[in-house]
XYZ file of C-alpha atoms in Angstrom:
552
model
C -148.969 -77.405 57.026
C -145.345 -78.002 55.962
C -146.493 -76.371 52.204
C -147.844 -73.234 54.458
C -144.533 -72.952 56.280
C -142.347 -73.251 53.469
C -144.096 -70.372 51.517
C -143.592 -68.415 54.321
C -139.537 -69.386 54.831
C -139.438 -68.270 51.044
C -140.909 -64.882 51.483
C -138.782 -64.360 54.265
C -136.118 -64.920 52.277
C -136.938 -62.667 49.540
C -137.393 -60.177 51.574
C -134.271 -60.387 53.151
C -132.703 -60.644 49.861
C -134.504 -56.952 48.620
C -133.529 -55.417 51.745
C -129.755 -56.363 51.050
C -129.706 -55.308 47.840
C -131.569 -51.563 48.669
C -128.884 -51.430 50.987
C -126.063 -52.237 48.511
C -127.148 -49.813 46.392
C -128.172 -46.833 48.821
C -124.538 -47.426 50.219
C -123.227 -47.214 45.834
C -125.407 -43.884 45.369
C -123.591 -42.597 48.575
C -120.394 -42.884 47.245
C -121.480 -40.281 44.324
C -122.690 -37.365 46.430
C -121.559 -34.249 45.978
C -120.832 -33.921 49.960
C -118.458 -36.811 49.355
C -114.612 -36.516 48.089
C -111.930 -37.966 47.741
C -109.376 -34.611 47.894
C -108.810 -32.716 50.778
C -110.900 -28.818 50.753
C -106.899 -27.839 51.753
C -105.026 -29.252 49.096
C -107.980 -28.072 46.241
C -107.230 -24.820 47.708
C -103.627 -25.031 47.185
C -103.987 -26.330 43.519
C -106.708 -23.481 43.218
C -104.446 -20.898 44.388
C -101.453 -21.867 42.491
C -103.533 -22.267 39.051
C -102.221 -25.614 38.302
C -104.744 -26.488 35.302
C -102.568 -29.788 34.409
C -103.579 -31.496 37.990
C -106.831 -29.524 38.089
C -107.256 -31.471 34.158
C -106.231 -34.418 36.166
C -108.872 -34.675 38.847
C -111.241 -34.067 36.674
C -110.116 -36.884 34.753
C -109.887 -38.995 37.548
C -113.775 -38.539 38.712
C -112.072 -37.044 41.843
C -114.469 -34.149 42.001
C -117.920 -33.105 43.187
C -119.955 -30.877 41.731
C -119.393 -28.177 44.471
C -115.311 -28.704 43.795
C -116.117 -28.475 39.988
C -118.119 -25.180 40.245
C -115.681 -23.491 42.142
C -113.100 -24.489 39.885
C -114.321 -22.954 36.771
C -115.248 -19.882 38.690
C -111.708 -19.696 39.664
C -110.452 -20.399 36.148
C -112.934 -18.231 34.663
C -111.378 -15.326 36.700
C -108.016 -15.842 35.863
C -108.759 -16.255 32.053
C -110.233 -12.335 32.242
C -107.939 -11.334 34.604
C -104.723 -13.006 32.046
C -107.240 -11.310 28.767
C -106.856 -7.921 30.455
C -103.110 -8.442 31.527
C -102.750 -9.260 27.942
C -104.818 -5.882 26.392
C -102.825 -3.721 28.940
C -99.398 -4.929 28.119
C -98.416 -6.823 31.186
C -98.272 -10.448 29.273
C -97.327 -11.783 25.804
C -99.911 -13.098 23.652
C -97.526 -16.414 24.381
C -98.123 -15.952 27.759
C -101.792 -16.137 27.235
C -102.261 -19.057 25.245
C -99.946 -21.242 27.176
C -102.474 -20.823 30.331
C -105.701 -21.081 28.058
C -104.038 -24.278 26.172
C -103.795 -25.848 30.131
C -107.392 -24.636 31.205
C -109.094 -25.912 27.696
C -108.072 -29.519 29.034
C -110.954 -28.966 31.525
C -114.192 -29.959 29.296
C -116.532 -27.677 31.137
C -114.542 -24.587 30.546
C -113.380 -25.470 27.207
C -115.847 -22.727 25.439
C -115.195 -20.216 27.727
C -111.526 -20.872 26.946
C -111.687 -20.976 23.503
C -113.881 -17.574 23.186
C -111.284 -15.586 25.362
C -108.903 -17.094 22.648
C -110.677 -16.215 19.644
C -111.033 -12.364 21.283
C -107.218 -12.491 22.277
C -106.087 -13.234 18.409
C -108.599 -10.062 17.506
C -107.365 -8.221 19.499
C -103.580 -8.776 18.515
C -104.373 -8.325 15.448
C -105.752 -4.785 16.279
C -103.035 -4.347 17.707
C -100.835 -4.581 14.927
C -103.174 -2.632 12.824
C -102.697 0.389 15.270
C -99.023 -0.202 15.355
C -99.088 0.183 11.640
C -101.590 2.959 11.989
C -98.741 5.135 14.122
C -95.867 4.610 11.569
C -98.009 6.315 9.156
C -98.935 9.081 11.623
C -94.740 9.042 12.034
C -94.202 9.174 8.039
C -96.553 12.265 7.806
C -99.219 9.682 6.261
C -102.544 10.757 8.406
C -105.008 9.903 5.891
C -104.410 6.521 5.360
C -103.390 5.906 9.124
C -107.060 7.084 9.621
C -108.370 4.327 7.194
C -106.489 2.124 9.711
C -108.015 3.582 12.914
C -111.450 3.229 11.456
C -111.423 -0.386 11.454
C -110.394 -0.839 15.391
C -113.710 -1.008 17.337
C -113.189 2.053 20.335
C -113.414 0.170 23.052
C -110.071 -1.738 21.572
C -108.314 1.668 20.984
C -109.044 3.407 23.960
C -107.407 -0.168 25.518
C -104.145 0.407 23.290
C -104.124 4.605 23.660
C -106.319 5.906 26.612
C -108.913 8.906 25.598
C -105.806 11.611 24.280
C -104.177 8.937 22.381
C -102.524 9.832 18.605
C -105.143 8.170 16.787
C -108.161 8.891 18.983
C -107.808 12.387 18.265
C -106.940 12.388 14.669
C -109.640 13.386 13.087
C -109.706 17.158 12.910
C -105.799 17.292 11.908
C -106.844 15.778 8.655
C -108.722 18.998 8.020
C -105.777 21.020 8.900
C -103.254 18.979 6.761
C -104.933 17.975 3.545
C -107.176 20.851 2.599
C -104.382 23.269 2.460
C -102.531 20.530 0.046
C -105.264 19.872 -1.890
C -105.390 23.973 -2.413
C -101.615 23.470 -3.436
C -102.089 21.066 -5.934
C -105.338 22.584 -7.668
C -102.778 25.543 -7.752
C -100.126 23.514 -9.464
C -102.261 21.870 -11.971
C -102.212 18.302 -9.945
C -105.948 18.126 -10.669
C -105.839 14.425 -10.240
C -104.001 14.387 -6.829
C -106.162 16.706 -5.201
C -109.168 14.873 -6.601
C -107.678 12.131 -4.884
C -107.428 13.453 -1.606
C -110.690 15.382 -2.025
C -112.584 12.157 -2.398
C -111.193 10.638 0.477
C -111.803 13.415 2.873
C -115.434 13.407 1.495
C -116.036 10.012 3.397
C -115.342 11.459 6.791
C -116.226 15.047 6.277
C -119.690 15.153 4.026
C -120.927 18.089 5.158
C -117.492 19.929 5.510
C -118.069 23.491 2.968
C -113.973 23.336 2.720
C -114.277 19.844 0.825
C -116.478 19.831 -1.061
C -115.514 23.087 -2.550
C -112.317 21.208 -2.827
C -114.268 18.635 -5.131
C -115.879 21.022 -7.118
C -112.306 22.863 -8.094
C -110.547 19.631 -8.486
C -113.430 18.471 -11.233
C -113.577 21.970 -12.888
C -112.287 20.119 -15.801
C -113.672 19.464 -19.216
C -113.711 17.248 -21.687
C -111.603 18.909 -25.079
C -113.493 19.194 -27.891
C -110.936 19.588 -30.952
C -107.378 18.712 -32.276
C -104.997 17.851 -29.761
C -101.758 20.013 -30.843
C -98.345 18.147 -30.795
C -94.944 20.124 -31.039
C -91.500 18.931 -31.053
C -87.753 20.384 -30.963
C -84.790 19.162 -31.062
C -81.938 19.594 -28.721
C -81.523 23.376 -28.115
C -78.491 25.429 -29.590
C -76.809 26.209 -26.477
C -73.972 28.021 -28.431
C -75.641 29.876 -31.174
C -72.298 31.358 -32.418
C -70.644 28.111 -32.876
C -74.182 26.167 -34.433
C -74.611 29.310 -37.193
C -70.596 29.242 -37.672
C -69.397 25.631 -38.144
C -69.205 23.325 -41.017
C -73.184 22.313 -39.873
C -74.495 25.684 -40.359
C -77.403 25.156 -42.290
C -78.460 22.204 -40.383
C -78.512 24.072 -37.175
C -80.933 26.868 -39.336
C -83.256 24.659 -40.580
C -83.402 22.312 -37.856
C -82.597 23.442 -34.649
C -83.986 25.680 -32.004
C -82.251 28.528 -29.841
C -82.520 28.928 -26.503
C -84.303 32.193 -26.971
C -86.856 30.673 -29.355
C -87.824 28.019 -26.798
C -88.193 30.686 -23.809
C -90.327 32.852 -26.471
C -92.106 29.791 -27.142
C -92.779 28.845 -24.153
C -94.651 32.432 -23.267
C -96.530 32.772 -26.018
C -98.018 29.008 -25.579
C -98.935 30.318 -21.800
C -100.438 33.930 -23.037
C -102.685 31.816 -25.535
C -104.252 29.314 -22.439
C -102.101 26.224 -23.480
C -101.665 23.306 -21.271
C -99.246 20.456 -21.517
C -100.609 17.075 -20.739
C -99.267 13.096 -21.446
C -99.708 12.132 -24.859
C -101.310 8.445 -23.219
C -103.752 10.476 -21.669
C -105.605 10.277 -24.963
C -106.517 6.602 -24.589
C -107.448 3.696 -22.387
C -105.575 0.440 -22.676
C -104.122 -2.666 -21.104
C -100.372 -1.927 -22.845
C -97.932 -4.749 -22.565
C -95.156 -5.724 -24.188
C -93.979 -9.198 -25.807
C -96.868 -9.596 -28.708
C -99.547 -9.129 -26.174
C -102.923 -8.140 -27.636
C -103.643 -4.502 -27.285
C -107.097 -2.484 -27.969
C -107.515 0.833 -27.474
C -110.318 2.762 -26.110
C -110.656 6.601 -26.946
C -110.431 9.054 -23.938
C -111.652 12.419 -23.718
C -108.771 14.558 -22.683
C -109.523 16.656 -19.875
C -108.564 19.923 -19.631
C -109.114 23.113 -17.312
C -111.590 25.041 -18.275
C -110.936 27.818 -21.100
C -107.736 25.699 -21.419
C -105.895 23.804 -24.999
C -104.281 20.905 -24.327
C -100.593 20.429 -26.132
C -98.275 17.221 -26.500
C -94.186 18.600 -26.454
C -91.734 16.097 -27.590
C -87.646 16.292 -28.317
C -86.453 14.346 -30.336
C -82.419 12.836 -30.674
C -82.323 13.400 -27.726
C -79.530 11.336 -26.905
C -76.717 14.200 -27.826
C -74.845 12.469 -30.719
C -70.818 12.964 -31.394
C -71.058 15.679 -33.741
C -73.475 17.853 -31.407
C -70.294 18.614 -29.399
C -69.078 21.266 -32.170
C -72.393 21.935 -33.790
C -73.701 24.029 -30.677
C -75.415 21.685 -28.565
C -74.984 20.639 -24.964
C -73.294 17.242 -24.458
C -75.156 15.245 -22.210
C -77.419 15.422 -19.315
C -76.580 15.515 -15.558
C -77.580 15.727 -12.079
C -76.940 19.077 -10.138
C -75.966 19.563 -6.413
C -79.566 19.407 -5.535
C -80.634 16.534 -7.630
C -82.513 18.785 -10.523
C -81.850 17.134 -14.334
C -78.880 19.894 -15.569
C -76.578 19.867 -18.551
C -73.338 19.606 -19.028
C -70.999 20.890 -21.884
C -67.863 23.255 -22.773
C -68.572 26.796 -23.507
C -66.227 28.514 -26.453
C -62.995 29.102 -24.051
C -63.623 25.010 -23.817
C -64.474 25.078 -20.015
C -66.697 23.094 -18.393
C -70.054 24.798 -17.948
C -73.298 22.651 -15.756
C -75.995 24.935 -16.564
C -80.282 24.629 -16.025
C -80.714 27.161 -18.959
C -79.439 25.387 -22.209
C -81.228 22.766 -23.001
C -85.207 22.406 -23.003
C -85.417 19.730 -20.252
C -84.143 22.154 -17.390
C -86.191 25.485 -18.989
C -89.757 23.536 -18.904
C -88.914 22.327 -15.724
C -88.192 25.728 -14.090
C -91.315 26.809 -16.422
C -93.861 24.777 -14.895
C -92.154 25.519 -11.342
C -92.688 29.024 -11.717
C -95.968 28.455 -13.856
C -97.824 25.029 -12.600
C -101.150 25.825 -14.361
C -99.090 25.030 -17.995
C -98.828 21.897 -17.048
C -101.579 19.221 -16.094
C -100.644 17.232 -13.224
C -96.889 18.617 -13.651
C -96.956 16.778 -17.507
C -93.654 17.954 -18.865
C -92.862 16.283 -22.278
C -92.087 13.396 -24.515
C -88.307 12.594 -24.845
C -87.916 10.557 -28.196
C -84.776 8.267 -27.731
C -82.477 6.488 -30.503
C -80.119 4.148 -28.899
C -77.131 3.995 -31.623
C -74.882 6.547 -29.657
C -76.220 6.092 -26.424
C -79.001 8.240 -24.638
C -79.094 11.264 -22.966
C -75.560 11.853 -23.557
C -74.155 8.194 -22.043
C -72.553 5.263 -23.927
C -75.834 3.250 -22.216
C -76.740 -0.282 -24.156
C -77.798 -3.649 -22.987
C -77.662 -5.209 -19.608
C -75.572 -7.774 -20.029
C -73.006 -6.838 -22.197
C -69.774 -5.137 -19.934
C -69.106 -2.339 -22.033
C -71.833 -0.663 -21.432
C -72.134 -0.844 -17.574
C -70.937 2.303 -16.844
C -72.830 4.006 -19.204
C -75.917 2.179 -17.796
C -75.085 2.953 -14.183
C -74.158 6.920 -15.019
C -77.792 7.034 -16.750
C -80.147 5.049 -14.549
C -80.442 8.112 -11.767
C -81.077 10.350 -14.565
C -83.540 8.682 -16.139
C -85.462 8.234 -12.845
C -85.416 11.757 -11.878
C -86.656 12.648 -15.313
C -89.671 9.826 -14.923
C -90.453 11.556 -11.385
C -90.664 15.107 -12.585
C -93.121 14.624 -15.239
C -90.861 13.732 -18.260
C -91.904 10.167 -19.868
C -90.184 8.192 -23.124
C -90.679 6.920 -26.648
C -88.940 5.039 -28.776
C -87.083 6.787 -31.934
C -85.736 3.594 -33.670
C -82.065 2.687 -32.509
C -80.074 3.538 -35.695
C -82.721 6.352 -36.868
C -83.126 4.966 -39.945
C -85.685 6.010 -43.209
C -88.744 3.768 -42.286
C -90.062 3.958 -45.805
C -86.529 2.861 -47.500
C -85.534 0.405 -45.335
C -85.838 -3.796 -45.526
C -88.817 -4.927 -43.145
C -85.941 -7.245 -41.537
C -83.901 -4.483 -40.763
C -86.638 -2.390 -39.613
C -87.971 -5.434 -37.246
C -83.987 -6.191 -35.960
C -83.908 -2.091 -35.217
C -86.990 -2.717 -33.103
C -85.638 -4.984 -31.330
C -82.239 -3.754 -30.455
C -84.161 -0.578 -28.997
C -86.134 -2.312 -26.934
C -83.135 -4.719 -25.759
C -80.826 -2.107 -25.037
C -83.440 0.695 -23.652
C -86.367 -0.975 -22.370
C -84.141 -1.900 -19.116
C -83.708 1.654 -18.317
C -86.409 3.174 -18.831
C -89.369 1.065 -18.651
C -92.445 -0.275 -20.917
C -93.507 2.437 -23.464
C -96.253 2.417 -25.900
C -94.941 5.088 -27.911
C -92.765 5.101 -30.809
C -91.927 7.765 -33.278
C -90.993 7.635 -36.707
C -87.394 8.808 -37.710
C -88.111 11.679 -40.241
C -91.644 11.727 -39.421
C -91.779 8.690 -42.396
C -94.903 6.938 -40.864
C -95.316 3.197 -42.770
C -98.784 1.789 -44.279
C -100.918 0.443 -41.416
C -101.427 -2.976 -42.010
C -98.007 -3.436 -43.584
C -94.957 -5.850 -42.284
C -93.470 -2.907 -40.107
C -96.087 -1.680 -38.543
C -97.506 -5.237 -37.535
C -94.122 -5.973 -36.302
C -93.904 -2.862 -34.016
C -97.613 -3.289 -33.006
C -96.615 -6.671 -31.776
C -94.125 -5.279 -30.165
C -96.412 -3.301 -28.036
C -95.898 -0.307 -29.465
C -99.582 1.371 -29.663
C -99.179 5.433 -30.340
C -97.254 6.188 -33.790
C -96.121 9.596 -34.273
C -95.227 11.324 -37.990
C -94.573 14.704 -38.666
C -97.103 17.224 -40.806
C -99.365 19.873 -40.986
C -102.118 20.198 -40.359
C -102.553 18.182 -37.382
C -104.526 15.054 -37.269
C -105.394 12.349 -34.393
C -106.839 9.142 -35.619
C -107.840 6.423 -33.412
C -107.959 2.626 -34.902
C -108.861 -0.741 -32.726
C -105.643 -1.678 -31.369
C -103.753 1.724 -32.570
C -103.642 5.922 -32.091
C -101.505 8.001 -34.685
C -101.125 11.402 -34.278
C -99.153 13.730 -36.877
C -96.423 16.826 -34.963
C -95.359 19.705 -35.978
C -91.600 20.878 -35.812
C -90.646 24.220 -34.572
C -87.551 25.040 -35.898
C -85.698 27.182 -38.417
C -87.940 25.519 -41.722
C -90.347 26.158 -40.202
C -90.102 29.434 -39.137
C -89.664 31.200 -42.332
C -93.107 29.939 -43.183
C -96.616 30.692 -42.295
C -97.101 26.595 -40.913
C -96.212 28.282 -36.909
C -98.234 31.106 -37.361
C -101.760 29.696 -35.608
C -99.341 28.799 -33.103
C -97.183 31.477 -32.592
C -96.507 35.224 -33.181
C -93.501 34.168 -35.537
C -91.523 37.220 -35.569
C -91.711 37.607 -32.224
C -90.320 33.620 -31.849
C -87.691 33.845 -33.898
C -84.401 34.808 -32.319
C -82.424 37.719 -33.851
C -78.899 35.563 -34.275
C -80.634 33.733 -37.072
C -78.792 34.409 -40.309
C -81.564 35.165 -42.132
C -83.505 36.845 -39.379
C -82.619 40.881 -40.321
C -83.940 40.025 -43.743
C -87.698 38.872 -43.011
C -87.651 41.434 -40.783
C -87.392 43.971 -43.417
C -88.805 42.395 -46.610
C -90.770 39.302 -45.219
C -93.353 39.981 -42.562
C -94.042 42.798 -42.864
C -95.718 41.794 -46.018
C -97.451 38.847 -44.126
């Protein structure tokens, strides 16, 4: 009996004990639900309203908030993270701004991707911003095609953000038509073949269908290859003052030599009337040209010309107006006029000062090709062959570094640009325009290298170099390794007839002078109409026209 009751006290007791403990815990799981917290619904609103993420962080933190709280929380947040995106995209907060709020609201874990995807889309979208910024200065420098490329790449939802529907770039498009078609005309006019090409190819992309363009490409590639002997001329400085070149102690010199002013005009005409067309002697080849030893290897290049058209290769040579030119006839040196066009400058026979644009070959091919720009291939002017012992282009010019030459070098430098922008380019001469073939190899190499130390800073890397009196050396000998690793890759002589020969890591091409010698010979005459060219002040000239050509 006392076994029976005992069990039963025991159960009782269990009981009890599982009762208690349900109750413990139903009274725990109370404590967690969501109707239960331990914040005030007033003061959540006030830390709602003001958007104070850091105590907002906090609670969270803390466990201090129910689900409900915690929902309407990152509703709230949410809202203001579009609503501070769209203040940003309309200009009414920094990008600072921004990311000091969505730095706060990330410490919230729940919200933390929405936060960091409103980030990521308010960095794009700054950046588009900058690219439309960039995008107007072009539109302000007169640059619309390339401040199209820009507006491409922002997606139009962005743009119309930044501009509205009758923004700058929005309506772009159809000024391109406007602008570049009638420039591209211009150029094809000129002879800029490239350029146009250029533009034509760019307008393809966004016009394809547009008649006006691609009759634009068609004109700009109505070039052909040139099948033949590419001709090369060269002059030396003009006779400016024929009367005191045929009269002075230098007379014969001048004659055999030199060119009038008269003959180059007449030259100039006659290549024109016979469908000449000047282009860049490196236009001939393809290469990676360097200086300092570098390894060059050239690739042959058809040379394009217009159709029906020659090409031709002018050069000067000396043209760096020595001493003695000042009483032989010749101009002195070159300068810049009032308007920035290359000039000359020298004393007439009264000894005044005279700045003239129609003495000297540089200013007459300029105004040539200005008045005729389908002589010249993308406004190619000529080859200006420089020695360096007396200076160049008429100014005591010489090393960097060494003080008496700064002047010199500071008078020249805006010269030699404007002749590098208006289609002119350079070549080497030798400095002391020595004999090639009579000369040591050590004083051909120290020559080399006194050119390039005292020119190369002015005018820039050139791969040409012609021979002083045409004397071309041996390929494969001691000079002509030393000036190939010197970069020098185009090698110039003088004969007739012509001849272009291309090697692996070398071009040489033969000229032909125009001047008095050869004149009175029949070498000009597949060129020229000779008596026509030669000018009637030449001593000789009254005599070949009685007893000379007309034999010929």
């Amino acid at each position: 009996m006392r076994i029976r009751k005992g069990i039963i006290i025991f159960r009782v007791v269990v009981i009890l004990i599982i009762v208690v403990v349900f109750f413990t815990l139903a009274t725990i799981k109370c404590g967690e639900n969501p109707s239960t917290s331990s914040i005030s619904s007033a003061e959540l609103d006030k830390i709602i309203a003001n958007m104070d993420v850091v105590e907002i962080s906090n609670l969270y933190k803390s466990g201090r908030l129910n689900e409900d709280e915690l929902n309407r929380i990152q509703i709230s947040i949410g809202k203001e993270l579009d609503a501070k995106y769209i203040a940003l995209t309309e200009g009414k907060i920094t990008k600072d701004d921004f990311d000091v709020f969505a730095g706060r609201a990330a410490l919230i874990a729940p919200i933390k991707s929405k936060v960091l995807a409103l980030s990521d889309k308010s960095t794009q979208f700054e950046n588009y911003k900058s690219i439309y910024n960039d995008a107007l200065n072009f539109v302000n420098e007169g640059n619309l095609l390339d401040a199209y490329d820009l507006k491409q790449t922002i997606p139009d939802d962005v743009l119309f953000k930044l501009e509205g529907s009758n923004g700058v770039l929005t309506n772009l498009k159809p000024k391109l038509l406007i602008k570049y078609i009638p420039k591209a005309r211009s150029l094809i006019s000129s002879g800029k073949f490239d350029e146009a090409l250029i533009i034509a190819d760019r307008l393809i992309n966004y016009f394809p269908d547009n008649t006006d363009v691609k009759n634009i490409v068609f004109s700009s590639t109505d070039i052909v290859p040139f099948d033949g002997i590419v001709q090369h001329i060269f002059f030396h400085p003009l006779i400016a003052y024929p009367e005191r070149a045929f009269n002075g102690p230098d007379a014969k010199g001048q004659d055999d030599y030199m060119t009038t002013v008269t003959e180059f005009k007449e030259a100039l005409k006659q290549l024109y009337a016979n469908d000449y067309v000047l282009i860049d002697a490196k236009s001939m080849f393809d290469a990676p040209l360097t200086r300092n030893g570098a390894v060059i290897s050239l690739t042959k290049k058809p040379v394009m010309v217009p159709k029906n058209k020659k090409p031709i290769i002018i050069s000067v040579d000396d043209i760096s107006y020595y001493d003695y030119m000042k009483t032989d006839g010749e101009v002195f040196k070159l300068v810049l006029d009032n308007n920035g066009d290359v000039a000359t400058y020298s004393k007439d026979m009264k000894g005044n000062d005279v700045i003239s644009k129609d003495n000297e070959i540089i200013p007459i091919l300029d105004e040539f090709v200005k008045e005729h720009p389908d002589f010249s291939m993308n406004g190619v002017k000529g080859m200006l062959c420089l020695t360096t012992f007396d200076g160049i282009l008429g100014y005591a010019s010489g090393p960097p570094n060494d003080p008496q030459y700064a002047e010199g070098n500071k008078e020249v430098q805006p010269i030699v640009n404007r002749l590098k922008n208006t289609g002119w380019y350079f070549a080497s001469h030798g400095d002391g325009h020595f004999h090639s073939l009579k000369i040591s190899d050590s004083l051909f190499e120290r020559d080399i290298d006194y050119w390039l130390s005292s020119t190369e800073h002015l005018i820039g890397y050139t791969p040409l170099f012609v021979y002083p009196y045409g004397e071309e050396v041996p390929l494969g000998s001691v000079k002509f390794n030393y000036a190939q690793s010197k970069g020098f890759a185009m090698f110039f002589s003088v004969g007739s007839p012509m001849f272009v020969q291309y090697g692996p890591s070398y071009l040489r091409q033969s000229r032909r002078d125009v001047d008095g010698i050869a004149m009175k010979d029949r070498r000009l005459y597949d060129l020229f109409d000779v008596p026509k060219l030669v000018d009637p002040v030449r001593p000789w000239y009254q005599e070949y026209k009685l007893n000379v050509w007309p034999k010929q």
